[in-house]
PDB file of C-alpha atoms and ligand atoms in Angstrom:
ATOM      1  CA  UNK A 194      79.910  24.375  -2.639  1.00 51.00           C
ATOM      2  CA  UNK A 195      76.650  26.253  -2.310  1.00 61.00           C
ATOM      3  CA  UNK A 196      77.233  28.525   1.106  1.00 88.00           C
ATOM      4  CA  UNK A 197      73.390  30.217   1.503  1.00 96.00           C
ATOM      5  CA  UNK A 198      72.338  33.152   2.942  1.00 97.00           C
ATOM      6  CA  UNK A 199      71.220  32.910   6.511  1.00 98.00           C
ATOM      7  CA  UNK A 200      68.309  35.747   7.597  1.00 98.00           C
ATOM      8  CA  UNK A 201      67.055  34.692  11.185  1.00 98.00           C
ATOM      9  CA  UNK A 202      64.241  36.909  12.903  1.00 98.00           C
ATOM     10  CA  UNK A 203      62.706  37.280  16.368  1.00 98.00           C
ATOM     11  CA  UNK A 204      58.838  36.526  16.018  1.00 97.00           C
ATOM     12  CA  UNK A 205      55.593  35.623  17.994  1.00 97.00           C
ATOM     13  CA  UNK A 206      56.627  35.514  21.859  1.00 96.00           C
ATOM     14  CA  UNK A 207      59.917  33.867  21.467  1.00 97.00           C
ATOM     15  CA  UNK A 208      60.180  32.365  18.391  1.00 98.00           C
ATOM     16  CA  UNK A 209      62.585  32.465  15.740  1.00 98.00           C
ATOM     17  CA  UNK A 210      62.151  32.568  11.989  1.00 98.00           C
ATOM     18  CA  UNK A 211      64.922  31.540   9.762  1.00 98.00           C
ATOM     19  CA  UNK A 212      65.227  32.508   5.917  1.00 98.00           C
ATOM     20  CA  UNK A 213      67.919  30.547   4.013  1.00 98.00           C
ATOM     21  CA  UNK A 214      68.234  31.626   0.286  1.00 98.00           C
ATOM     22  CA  UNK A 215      70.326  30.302  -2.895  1.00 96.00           C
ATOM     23  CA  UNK A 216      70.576  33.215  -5.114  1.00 93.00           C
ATOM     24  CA  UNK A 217      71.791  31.828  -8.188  1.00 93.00           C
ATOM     25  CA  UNK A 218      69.163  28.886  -8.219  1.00 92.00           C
ATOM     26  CA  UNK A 219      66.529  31.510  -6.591  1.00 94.00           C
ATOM     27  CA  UNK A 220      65.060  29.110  -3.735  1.00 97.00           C
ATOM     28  CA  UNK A 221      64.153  30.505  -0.726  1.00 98.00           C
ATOM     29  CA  UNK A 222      63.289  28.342   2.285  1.00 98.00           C
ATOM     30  CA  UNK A 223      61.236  29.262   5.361  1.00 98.00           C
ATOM     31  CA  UNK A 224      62.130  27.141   8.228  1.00 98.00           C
ATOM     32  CA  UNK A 225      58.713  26.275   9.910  1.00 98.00           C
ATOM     33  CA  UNK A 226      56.386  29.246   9.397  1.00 98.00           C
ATOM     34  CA  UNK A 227      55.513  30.472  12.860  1.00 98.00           C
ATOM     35  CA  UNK A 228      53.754  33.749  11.621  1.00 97.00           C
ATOM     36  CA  UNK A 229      52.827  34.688   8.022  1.00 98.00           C
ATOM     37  CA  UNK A 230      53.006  38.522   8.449  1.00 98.00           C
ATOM     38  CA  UNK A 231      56.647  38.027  10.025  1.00 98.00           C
ATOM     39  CA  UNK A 232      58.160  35.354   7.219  1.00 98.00           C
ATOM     40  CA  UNK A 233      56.429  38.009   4.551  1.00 98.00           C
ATOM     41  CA  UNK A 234      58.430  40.846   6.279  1.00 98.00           C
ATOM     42  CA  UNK A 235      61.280  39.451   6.454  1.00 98.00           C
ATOM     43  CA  UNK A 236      61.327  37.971   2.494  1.00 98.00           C
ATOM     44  CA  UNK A 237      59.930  41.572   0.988  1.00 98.00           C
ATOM     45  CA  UNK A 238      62.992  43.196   2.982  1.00 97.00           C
ATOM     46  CA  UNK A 239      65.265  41.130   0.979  1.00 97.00           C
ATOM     47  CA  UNK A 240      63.404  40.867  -2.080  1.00 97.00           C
ATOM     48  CA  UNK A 241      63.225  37.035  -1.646  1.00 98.00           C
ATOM     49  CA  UNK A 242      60.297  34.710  -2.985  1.00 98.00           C
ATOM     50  CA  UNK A 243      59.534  32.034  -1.538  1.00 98.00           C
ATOM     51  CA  UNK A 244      59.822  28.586  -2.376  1.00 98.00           C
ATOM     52  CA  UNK A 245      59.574  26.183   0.236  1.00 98.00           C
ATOM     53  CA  UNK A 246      58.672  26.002   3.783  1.00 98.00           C
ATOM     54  CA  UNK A 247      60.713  23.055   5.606  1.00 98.00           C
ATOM     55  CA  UNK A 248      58.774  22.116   8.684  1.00 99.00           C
ATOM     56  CA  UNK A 249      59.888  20.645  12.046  1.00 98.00           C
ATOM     57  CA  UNK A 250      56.917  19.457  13.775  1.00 98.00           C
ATOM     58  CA  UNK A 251      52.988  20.503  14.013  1.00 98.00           C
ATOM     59  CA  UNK A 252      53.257  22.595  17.030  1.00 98.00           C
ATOM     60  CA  UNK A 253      51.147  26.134  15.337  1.00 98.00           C
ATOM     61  CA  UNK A 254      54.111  28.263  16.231  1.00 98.00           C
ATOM     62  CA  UNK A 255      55.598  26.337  13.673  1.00 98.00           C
ATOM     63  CA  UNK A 256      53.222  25.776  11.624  1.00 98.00           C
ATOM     64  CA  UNK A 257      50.116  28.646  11.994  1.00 98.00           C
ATOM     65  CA  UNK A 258      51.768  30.892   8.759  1.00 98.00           C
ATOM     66  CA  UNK A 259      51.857  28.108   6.475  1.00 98.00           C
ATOM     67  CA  UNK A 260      47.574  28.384   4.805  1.00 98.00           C
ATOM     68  CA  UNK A 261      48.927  32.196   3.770  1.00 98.00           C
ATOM     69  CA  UNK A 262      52.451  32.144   2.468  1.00 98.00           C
ATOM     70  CA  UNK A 263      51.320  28.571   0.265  1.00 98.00           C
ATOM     71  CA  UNK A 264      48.352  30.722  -1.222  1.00 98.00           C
ATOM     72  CA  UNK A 265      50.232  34.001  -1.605  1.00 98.00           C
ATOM     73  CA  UNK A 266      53.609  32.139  -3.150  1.00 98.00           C
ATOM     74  CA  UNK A 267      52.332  28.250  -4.382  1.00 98.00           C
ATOM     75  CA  UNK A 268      55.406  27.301  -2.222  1.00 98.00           C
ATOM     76  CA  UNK A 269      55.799  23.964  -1.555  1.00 98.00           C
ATOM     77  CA  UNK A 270      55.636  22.805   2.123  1.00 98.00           C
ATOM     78  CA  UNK A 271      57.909  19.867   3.083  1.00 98.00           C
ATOM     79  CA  UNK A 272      57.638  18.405   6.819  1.00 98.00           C
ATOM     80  CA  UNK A 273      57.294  15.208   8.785  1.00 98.00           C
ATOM     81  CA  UNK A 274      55.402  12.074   7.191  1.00 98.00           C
ATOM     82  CA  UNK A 275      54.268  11.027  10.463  1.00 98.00           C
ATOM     83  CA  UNK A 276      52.524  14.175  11.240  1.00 98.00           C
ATOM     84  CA  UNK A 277      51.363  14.361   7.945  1.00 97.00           C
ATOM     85  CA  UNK A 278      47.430  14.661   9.223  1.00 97.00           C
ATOM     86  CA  UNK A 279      48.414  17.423  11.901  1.00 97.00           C
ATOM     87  CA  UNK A 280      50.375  19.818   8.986  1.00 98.00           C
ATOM     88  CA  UNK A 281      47.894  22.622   6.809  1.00 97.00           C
ATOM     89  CA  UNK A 282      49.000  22.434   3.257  1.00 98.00           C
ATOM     90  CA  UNK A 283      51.653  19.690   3.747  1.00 98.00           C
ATOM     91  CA  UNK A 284      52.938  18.986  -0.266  1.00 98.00           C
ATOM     92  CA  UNK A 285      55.842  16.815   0.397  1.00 98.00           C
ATOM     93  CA  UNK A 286      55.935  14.102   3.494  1.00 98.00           C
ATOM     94  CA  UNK A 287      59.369  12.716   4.632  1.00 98.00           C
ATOM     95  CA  UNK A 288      61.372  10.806   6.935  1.00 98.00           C
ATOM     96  CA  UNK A 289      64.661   9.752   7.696  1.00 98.00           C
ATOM     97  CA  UNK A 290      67.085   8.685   5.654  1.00 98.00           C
ATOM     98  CA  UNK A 291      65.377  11.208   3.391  1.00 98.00           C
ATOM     99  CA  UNK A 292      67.693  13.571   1.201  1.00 98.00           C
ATOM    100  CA  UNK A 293      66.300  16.801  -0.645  1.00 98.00           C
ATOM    101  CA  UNK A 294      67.404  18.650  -3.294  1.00 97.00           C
ATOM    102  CA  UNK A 295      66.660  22.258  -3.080  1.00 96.00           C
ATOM    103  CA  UNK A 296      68.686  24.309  -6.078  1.00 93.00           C
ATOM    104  CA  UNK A 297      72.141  23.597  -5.116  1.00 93.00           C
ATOM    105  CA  UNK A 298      71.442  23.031  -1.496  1.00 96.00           C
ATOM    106  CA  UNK A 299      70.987  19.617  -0.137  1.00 97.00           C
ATOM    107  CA  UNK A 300      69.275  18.824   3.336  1.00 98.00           C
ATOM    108  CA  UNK A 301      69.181  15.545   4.913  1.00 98.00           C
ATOM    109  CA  UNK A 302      66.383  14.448   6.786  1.00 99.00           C
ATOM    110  CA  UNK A 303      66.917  13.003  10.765  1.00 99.00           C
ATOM    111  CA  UNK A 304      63.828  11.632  13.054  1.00 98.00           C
ATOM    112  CA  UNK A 305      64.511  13.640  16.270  1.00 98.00           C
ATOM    113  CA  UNK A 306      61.193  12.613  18.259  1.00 98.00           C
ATOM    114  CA  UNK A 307      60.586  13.298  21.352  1.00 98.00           C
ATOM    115  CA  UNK A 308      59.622  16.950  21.378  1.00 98.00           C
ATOM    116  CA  UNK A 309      56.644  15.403  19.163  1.00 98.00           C
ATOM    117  CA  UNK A 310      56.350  12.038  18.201  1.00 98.00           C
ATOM    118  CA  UNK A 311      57.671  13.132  14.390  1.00 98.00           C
ATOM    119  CA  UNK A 312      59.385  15.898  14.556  1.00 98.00           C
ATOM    120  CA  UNK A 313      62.342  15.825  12.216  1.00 98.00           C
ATOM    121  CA  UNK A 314      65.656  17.933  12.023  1.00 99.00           C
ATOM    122  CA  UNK A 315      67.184  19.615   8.381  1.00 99.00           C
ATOM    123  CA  UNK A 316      70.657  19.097   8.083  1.00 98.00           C
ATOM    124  CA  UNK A 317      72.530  20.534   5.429  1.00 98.00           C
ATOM    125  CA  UNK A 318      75.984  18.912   5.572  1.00 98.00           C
ATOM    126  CA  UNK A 319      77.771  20.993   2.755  1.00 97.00           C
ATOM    127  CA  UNK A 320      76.756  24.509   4.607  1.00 97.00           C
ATOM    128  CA  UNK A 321      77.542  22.947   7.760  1.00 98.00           C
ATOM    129  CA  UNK A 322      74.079  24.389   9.658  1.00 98.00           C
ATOM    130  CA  UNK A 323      71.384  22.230  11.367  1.00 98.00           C
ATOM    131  CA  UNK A 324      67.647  23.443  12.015  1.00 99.00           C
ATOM    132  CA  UNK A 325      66.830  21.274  15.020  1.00 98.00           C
ATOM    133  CA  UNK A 326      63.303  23.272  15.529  1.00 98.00           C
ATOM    134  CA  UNK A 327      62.380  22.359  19.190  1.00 98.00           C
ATOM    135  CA  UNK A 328      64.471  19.812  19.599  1.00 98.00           C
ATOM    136  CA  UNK A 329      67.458  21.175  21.234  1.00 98.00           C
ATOM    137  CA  UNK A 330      67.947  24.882  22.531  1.00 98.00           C
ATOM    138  CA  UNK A 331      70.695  26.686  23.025  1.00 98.00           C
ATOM    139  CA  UNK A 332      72.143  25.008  26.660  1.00 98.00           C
ATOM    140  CA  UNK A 333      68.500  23.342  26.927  1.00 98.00           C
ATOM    141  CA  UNK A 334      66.030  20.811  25.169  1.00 98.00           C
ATOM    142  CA  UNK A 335      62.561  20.685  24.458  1.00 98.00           C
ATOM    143  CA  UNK A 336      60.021  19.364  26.676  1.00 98.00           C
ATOM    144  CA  UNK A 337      59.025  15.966  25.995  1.00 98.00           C
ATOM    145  CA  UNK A 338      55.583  16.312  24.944  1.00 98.00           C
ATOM    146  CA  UNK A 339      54.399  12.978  22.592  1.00 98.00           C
ATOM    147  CA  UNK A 340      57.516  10.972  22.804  1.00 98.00           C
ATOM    148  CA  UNK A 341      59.781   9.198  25.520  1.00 98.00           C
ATOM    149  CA  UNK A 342      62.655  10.535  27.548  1.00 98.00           C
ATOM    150  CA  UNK A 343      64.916   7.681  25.683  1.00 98.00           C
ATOM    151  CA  UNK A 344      63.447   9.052  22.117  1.00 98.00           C
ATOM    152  CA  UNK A 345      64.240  12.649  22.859  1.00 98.00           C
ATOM    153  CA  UNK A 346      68.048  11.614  24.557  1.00 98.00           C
ATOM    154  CA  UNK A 347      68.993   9.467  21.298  1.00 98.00           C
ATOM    155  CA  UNK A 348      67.185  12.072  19.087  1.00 98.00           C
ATOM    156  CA  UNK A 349      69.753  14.728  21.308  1.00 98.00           C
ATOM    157  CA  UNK A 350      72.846  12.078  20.726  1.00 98.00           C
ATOM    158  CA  UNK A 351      72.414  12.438  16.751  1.00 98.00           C
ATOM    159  CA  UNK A 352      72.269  15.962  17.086  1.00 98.00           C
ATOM    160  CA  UNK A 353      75.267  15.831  19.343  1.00 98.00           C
ATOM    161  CA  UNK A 354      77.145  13.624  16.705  1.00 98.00           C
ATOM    162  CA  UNK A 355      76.954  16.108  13.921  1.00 98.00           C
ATOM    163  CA  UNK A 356      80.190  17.486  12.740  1.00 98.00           C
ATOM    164  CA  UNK A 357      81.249  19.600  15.736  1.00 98.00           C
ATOM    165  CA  UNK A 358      81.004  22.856  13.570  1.00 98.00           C
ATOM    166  CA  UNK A 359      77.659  22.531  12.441  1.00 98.00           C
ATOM    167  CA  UNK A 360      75.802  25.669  13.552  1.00 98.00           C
ATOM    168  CA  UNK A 361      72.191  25.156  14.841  1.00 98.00           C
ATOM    169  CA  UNK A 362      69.286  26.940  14.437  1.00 98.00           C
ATOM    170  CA  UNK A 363      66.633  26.509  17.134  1.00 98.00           C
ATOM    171  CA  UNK A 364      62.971  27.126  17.321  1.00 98.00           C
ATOM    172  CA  UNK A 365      63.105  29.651  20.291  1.00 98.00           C
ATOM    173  CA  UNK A 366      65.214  32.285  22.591  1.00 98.00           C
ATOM    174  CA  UNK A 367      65.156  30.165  25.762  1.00 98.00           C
ATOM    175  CA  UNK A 368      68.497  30.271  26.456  1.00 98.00           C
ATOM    176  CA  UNK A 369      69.040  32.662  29.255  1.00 98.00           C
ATOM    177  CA  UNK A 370      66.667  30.642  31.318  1.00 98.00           C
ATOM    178  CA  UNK A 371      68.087  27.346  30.134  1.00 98.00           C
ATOM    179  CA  UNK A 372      71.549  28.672  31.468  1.00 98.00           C
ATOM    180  CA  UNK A 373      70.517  29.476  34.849  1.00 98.00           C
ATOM    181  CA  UNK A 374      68.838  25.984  34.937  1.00 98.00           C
ATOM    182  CA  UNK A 375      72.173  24.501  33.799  1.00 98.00           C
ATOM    183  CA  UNK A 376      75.018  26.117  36.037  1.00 98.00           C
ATOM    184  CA  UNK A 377      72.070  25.065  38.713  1.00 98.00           C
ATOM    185  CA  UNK A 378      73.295  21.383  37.966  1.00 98.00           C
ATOM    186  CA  UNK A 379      76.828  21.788  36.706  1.00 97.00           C
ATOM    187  CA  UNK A 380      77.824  24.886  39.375  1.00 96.00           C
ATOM    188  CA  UNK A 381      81.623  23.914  38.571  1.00 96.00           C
ATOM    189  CA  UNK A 382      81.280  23.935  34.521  1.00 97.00           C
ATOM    190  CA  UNK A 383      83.332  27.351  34.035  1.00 98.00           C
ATOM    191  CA  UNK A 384      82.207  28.051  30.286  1.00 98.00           C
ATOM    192  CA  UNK A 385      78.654  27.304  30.948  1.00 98.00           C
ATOM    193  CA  UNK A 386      78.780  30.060  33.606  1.00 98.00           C
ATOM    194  CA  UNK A 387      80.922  32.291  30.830  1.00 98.00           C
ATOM    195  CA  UNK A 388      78.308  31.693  28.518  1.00 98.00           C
ATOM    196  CA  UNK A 389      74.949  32.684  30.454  1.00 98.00           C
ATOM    197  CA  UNK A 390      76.706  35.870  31.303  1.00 98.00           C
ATOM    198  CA  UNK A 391      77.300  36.349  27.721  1.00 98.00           C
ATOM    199  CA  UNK A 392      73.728  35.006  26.712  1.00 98.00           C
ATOM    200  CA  UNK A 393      72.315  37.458  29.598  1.00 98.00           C
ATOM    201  CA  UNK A 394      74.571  40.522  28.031  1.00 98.00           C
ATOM    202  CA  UNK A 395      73.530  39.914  24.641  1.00 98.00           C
ATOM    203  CA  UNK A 396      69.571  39.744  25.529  1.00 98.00           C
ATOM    204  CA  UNK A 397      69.892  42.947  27.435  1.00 98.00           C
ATOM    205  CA  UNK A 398      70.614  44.513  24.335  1.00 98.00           C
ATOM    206  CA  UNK A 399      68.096  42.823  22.144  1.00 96.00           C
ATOM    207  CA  UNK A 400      70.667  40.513  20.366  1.00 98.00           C
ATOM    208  CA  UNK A 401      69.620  36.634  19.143  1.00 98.00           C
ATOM    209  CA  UNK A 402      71.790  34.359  20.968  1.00 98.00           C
ATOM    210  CA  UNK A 403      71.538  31.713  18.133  1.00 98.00           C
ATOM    211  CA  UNK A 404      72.526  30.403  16.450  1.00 98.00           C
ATOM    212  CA  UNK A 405      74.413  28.016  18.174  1.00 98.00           C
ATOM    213  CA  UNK A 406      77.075  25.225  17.382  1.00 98.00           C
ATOM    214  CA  UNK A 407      77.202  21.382  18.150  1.00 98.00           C
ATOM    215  CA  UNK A 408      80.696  22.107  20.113  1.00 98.00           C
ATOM    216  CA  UNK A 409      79.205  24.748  22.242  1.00 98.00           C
ATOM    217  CA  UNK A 410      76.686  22.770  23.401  1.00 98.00           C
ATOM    218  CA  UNK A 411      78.204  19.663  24.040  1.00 98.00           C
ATOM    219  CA  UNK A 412      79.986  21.928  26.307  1.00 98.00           C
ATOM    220  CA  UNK A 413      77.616  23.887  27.770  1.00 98.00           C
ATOM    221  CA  UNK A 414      74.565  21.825  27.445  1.00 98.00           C
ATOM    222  CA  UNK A 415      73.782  20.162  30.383  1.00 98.00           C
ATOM    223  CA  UNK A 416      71.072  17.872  28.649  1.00 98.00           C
ATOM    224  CA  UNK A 417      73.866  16.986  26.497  1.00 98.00           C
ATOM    225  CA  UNK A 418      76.144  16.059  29.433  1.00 98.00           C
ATOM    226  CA  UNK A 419      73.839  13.741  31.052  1.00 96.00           C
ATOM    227  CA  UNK A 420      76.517  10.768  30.655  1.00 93.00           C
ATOM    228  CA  UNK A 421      78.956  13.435  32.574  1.00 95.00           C
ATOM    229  CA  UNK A 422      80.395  11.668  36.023  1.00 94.00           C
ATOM    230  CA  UNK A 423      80.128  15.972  37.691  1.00 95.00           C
ATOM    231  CA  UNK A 424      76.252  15.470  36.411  1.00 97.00           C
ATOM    232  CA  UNK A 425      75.454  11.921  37.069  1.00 97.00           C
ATOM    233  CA  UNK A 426      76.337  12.766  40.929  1.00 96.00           C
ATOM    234  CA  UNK A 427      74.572  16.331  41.600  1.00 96.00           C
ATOM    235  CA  UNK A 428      71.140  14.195  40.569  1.00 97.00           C
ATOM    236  CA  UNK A 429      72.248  10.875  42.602  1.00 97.00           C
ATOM    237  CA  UNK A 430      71.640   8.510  39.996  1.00 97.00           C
ATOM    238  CA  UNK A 431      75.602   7.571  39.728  1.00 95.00           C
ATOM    239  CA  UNK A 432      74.877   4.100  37.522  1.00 94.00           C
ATOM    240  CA  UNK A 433      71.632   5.087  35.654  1.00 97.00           C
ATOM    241  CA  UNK A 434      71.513   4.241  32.216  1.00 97.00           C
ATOM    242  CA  UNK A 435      72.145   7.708  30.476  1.00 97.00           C
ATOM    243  CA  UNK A 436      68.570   8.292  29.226  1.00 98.00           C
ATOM    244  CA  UNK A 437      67.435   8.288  33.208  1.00 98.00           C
ATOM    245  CA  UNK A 438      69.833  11.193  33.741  1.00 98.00           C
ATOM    246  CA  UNK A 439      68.606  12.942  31.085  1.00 98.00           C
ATOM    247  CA  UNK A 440      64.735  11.899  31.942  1.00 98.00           C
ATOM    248  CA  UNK A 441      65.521  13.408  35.975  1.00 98.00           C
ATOM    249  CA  UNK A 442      67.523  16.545  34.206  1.00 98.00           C
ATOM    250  CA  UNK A 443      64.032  17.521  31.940  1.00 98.00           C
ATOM    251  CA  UNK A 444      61.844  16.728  35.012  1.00 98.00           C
ATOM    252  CA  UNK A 445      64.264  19.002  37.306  1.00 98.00           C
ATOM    253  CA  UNK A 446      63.946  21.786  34.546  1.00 98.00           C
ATOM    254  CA  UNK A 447      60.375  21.362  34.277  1.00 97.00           C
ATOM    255  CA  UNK A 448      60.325  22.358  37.565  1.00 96.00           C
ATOM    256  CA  UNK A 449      62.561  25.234  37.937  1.00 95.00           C
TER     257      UNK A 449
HETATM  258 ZN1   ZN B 716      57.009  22.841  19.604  1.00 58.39          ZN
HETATM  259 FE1   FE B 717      57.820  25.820  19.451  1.00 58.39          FE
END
């Protein structure tokens, strides 16, 4: 089994980068390509060339490095068919059930829309690692921008249903704030309190808290935990279809 090499880097405001190379097959990916001089950085530290960029969704700090690393490498740019139009450079258009082969490393496609009405998640089953982009966050979600709150809590649920040791790599450092907004909701969830503390400790010393796992969040993630009877009560909405717990839970947080 091909295990890559993982280099994830702090860019832009809050962003993260994420390298993921195959050295035997020499592919490189660049998940999304929030900021050209960054994603350069990072490959010339490592002596990496680029291959592909694997994009999430359109957003420009996702997307704004892409017109410089294609010229500078020919690397071909993969990344949602529906937003196709709305991606510089886009080579390689796909959906779910897509599968790619990249070298040994194979990523399957999933539509997680919500965040933006295409945005699509890499999952690379063998390695056991996700790149959910701003789909989920560590503890938190991404703001439902294009799509539905139903969209973005089914497009959560097949995140959520991914191997429970899958680690995931999210678009941004959010997750202090996210905590706060969760033990807000779930006061009584003892390892979501455990874990802002350690989320809080580890960004006073300039540490990435991601990336994350699909068992960490499903206990700690309060967007996750919308169909939880503790939740369900602390927003009144006891016999709401899940999606409406989730849809009052991003509102609330919108708000905080
Ligand atoms: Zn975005
Ligand atoms: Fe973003």
């Amino acid at each position: 089994m091909a295990q890559p090499q993982i280099h994830q880097f702090a860019c832009l405001k809050d962003n993260y980068g994420v390298l993921v190379h195959d050295a035997e097959e020499g592919v490189t990916l660049s998940i999304d390509a929030p900021d050209a001089p960054a994603v350069k950085r990072a490959l010339d530290e490592r002596g990496w060339k680029l291959t592909h960029i694997l994009v999430t969704h359109h957003h420009a700090d996702h997307t704004a490095g892409i017109p410089s690393l294609k010229s500078e490498t020919g690397c071909t740019v993969i990344g949602p068919k529906a937003e196709s139009v709305r991606i510089p450079c886009l080579d390689v258009g796909v959906a779910e059930p897509d599968a790619l082969a990249l070298g040994r490393l194979e990523a399957k496609v999933l539509d997680t829309p919500g965040h933006t009405i295409g945005h699509i998640t890499y999952w690379f089953p063998a390695a056991q690692i996700a790149f959910v982009g701003d789909t989920l966050f560590a503890m938190g979600c991404g703001r439902v921008l294009e799509g539905t709150p139903q969209m973005m809590w089914a497009s959560l649920r097949k995140i959520a249903e991914l191997p429970r040791d899958t680690q995931l790599y999210c678009g941004h450092e959010y997750t202090v704030s996210n905590g706060k907004f969760g033990v807000s909701i779930e006061p009584g969830n003892a390892r979501l309190i455990e874990r802002l503390a350690e989320a809080e400790a580890a960004r006073a010393e300039g540490r990435p808290t991601l990336p994350t796992n699909v068992e960490i969040e499903l206990e700690t993630n309060v967007f996750l935990r919308a169909d939880t009877r503790e939740i369900r009560e602390h927003v009144k909405l006891p016999l709401a279809p899940d999606w409406k717990v989730f849809a009052e839970l991003r509102d609330r947080k919108n708000r905080f």
